Structure formats: structure tokens, C-alpha cells
PDB file of C-alpha atoms in Angstrom:
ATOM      1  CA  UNK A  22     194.201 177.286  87.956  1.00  0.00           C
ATOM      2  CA  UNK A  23     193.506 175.438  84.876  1.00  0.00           C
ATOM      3  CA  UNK A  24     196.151 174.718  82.078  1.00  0.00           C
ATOM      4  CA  UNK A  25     195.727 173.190  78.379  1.00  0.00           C
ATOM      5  CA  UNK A  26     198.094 170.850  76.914  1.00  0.00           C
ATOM      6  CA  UNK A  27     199.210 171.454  73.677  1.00  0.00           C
ATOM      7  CA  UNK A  28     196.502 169.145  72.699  1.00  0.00           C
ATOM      8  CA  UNK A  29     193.984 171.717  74.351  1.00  0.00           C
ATOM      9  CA  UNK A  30     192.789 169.218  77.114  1.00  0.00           C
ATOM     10  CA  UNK A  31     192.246 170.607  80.838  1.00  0.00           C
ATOM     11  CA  UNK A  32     194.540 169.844  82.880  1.00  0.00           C
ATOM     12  CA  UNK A  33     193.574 170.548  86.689  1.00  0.00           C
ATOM     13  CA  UNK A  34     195.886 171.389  89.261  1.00  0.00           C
ATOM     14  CA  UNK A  35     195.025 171.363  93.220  1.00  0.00           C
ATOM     15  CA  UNK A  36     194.193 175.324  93.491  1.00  0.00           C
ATOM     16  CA  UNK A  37     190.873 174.723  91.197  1.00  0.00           C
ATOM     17  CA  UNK A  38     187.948 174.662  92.916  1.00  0.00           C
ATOM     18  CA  UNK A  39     185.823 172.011  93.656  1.00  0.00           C
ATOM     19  CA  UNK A  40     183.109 173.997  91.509  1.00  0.00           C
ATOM     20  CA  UNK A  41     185.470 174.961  88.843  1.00  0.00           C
ATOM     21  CA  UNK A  42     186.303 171.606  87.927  1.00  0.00           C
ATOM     22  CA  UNK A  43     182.675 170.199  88.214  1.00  0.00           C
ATOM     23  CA  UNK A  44     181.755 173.525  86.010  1.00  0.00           C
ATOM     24  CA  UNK A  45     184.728 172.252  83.482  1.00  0.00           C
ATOM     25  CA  UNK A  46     183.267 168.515  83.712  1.00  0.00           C
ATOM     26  CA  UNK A  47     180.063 169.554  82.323  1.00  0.00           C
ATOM     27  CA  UNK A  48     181.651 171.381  79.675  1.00  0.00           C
ATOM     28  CA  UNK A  49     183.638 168.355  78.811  1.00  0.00           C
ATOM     29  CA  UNK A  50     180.612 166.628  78.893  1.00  0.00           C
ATOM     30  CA  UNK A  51     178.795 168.961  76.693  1.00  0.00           C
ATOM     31  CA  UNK A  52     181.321 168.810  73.931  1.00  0.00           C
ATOM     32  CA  UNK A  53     181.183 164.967  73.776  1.00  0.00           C
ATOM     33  CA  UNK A  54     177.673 165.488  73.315  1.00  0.00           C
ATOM     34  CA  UNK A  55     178.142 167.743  70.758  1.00  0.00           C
ATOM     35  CA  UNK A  56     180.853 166.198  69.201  1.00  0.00           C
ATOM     36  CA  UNK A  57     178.221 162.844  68.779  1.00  0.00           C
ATOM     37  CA  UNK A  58     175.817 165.838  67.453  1.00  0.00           C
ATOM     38  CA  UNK A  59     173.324 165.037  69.879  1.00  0.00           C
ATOM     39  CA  UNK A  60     171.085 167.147  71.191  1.00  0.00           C
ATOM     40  CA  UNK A  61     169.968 167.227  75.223  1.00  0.00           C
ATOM     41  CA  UNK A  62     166.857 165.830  74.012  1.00  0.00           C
ATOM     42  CA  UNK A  63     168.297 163.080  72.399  1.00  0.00           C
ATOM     43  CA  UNK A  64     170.828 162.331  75.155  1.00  0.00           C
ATOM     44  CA  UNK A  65     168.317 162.409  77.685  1.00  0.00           C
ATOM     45  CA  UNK A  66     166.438 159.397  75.215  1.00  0.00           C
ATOM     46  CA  UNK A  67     169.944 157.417  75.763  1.00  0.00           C
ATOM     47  CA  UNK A  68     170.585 158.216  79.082  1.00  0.00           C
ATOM     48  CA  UNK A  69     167.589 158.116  80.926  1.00  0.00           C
ATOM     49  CA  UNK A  70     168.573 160.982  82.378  1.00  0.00           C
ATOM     50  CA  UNK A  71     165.746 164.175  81.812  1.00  0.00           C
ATOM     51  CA  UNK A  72     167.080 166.990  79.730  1.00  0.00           C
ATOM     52  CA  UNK A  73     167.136 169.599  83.243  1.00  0.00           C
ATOM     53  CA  UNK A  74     169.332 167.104  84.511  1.00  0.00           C
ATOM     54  CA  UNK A  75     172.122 167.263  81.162  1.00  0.00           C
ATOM     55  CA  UNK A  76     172.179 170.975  81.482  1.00  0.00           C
ATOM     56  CA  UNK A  77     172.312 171.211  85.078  1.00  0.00           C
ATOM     57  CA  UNK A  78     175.422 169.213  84.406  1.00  0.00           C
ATOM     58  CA  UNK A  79     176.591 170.810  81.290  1.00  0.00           C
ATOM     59  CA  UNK A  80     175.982 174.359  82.763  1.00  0.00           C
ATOM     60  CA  UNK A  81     176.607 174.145  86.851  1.00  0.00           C
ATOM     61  CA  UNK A  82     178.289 171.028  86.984  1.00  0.00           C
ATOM     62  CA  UNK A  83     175.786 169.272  89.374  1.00  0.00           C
ATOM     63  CA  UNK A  84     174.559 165.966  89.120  1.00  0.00           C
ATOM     64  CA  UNK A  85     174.877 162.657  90.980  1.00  0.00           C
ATOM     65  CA  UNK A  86     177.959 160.026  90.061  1.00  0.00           C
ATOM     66  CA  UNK A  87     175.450 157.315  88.653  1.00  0.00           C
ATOM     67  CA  UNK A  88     174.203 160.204  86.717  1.00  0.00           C
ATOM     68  CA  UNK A  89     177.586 161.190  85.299  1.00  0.00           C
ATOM     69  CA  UNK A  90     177.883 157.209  84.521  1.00  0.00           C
ATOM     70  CA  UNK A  91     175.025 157.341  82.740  1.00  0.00           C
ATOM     71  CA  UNK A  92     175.708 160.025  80.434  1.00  0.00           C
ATOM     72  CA  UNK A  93     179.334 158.627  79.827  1.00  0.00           C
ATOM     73  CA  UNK A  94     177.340 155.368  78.589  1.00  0.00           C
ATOM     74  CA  UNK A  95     175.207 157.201  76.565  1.00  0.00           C
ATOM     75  CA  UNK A  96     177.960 159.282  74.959  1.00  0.00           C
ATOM     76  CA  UNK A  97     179.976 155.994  74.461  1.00  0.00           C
ATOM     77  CA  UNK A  98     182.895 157.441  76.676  1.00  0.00           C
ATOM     78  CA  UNK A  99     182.638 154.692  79.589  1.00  0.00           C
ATOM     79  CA  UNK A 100     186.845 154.413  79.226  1.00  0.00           C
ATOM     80  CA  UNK A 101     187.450 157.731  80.503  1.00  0.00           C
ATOM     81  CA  UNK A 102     186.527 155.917  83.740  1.00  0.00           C
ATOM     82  CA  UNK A 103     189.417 153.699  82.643  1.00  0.00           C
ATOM     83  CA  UNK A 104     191.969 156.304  84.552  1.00  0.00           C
ATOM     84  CA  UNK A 105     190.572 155.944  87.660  1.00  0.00           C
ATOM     85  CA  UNK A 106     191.339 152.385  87.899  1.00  0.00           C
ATOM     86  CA  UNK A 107     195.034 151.039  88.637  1.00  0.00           C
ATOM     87  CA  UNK A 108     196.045 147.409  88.435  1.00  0.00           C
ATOM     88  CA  UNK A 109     198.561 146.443  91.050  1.00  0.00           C
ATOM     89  CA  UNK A 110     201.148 144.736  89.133  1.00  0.00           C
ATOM     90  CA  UNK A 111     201.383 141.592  91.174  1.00  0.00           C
ATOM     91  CA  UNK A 112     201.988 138.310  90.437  1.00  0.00           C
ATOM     92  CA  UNK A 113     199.977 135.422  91.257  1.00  0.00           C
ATOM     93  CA  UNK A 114     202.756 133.786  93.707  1.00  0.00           C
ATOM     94  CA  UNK A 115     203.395 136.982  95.102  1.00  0.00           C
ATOM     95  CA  UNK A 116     198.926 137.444  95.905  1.00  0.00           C
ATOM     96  CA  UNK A 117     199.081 133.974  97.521  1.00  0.00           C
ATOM     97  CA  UNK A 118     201.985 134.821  99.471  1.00  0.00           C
ATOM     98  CA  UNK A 119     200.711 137.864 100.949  1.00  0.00           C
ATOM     99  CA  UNK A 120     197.335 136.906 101.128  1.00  0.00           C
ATOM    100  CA  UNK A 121     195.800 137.785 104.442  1.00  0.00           C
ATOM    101  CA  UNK A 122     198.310 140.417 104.832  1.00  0.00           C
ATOM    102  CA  UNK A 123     197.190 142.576 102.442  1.00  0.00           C
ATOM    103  CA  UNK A 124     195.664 145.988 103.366  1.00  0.00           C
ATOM    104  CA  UNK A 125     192.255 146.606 104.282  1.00  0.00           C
ATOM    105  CA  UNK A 126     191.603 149.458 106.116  1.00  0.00           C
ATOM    106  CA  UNK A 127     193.742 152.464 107.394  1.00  0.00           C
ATOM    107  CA  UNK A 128     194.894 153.125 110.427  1.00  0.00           C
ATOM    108  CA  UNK A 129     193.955 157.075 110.566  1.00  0.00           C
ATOM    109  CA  UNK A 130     197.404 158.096 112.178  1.00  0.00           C
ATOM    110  CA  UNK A 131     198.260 160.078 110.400  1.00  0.00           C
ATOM    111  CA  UNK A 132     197.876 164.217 110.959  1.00  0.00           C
ATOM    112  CA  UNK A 133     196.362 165.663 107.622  1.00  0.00           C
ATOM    113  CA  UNK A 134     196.900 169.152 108.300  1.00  0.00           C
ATOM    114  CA  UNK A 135     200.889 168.640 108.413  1.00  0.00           C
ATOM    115  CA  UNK A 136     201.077 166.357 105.663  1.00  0.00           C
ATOM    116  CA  UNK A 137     199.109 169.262 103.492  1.00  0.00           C
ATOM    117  CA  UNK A 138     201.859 171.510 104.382  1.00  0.00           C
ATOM    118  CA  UNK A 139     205.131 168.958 103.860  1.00  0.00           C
ATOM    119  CA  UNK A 140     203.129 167.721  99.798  1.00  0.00           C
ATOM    120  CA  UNK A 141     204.794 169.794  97.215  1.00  0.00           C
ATOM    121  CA  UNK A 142     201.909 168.749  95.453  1.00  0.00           C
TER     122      UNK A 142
END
């Protein structure tokens, strides 16, 4: 299910789709270009991209990440990536004393299908 904010972004929850919210994406997308008052033509100059390719995306939702990139370049929205970035908080001293004990890989123990069913998420 989708929800709007009282702003009137999307807000996804877990019971959308996979399609859904790539369909949503490219409507996102779409009104950025829109919003620039570009047409596909003209984003596909920017992008590199070929026009097919920004409505495939603006209509079904399907493209390729470095494609997605591209567009978000080209419609000067690169920060949106922004959220998917966090920063631990961590202070130098604290990186040098845990350094080598840091994380690098998981271990895989634990069972998917019952943490699904414990997430309130």
C-alpha cells in the first residue's frame, strides 16, 4: 500500500510490490522531468540514455541502476541518492581502536524466514 504525506510524497510501506514501487519510481522520475520542463527527447540529450529507455522507466519502471543514475544526473537530483548513504558516527580514536575488528562480512546464521515473522515491520 502506498500513503502520501501531507506534503503529497509516496511513502512506501513493505506490502508494495516490487513492481509497484519501480512503476511509482518512474513516475517520480517523470515529474522531475517535467518539473525541469524537459521533454524525453531532451533528457535523453543529457542523459545519454535513448528516449525508449526514459519511458520504459517513466511508464513500467524498468531500467538498469546506472541508468536510473544517469537520469538523476541529468535531472540534477543526484542527492536523492543522499538517503541511501549513512555515516557511522565514529570518532577517529574510536576507528583506530577498533580497527581490524570491524565488520566485514556476515556470518549467514541467521534463519530469515523466522525473523520475517518476529519484524513488526
Amino acid at each position: 500500500m502506498k500513503t502520501m504525506t501531507e506534503k503529497g510524497d509516496i511513502v512506501f510501506s513493505y506490502t508494495n510490490s516490487d513492481e509497484n514501487i519501480l512503476v511509482n519510481l518512474g513516475k517520480q522520475l517523470k515529474q522531475m522531468r517535467l518539473n525541469k520542463n524537459y521533454t524525453q527527447k531532451q533528457l535523453s540529450e543529457l542523459s545519454g540514455l535513448s528516449r525508449s529507455a526514459i519511458s520504459d522507466f517513466e511508464n513500467k519502471g524498468s531500467g538498469s541502476m546506472k541508468s536510473f543514475v544517469q537520469l538523476l544526473r541529468a535531472l540534477e537530483k543526484l542527492e536523492l541518492l543522499n538517503h541511501f548513504i549513512s555515516e557511522a558516527l565514529v570518532s577517529p580514536i574510536q576507528v583506530a581502536k577498533l580497527k581490524g575488528k570491524m565488520r566485514k562480512r556476515a556470518s549467514g546464521t541467521i534463519n530469515l524466514k523466522n525473523n520475517k515473522e518476529e519484524s513488526e515491520w
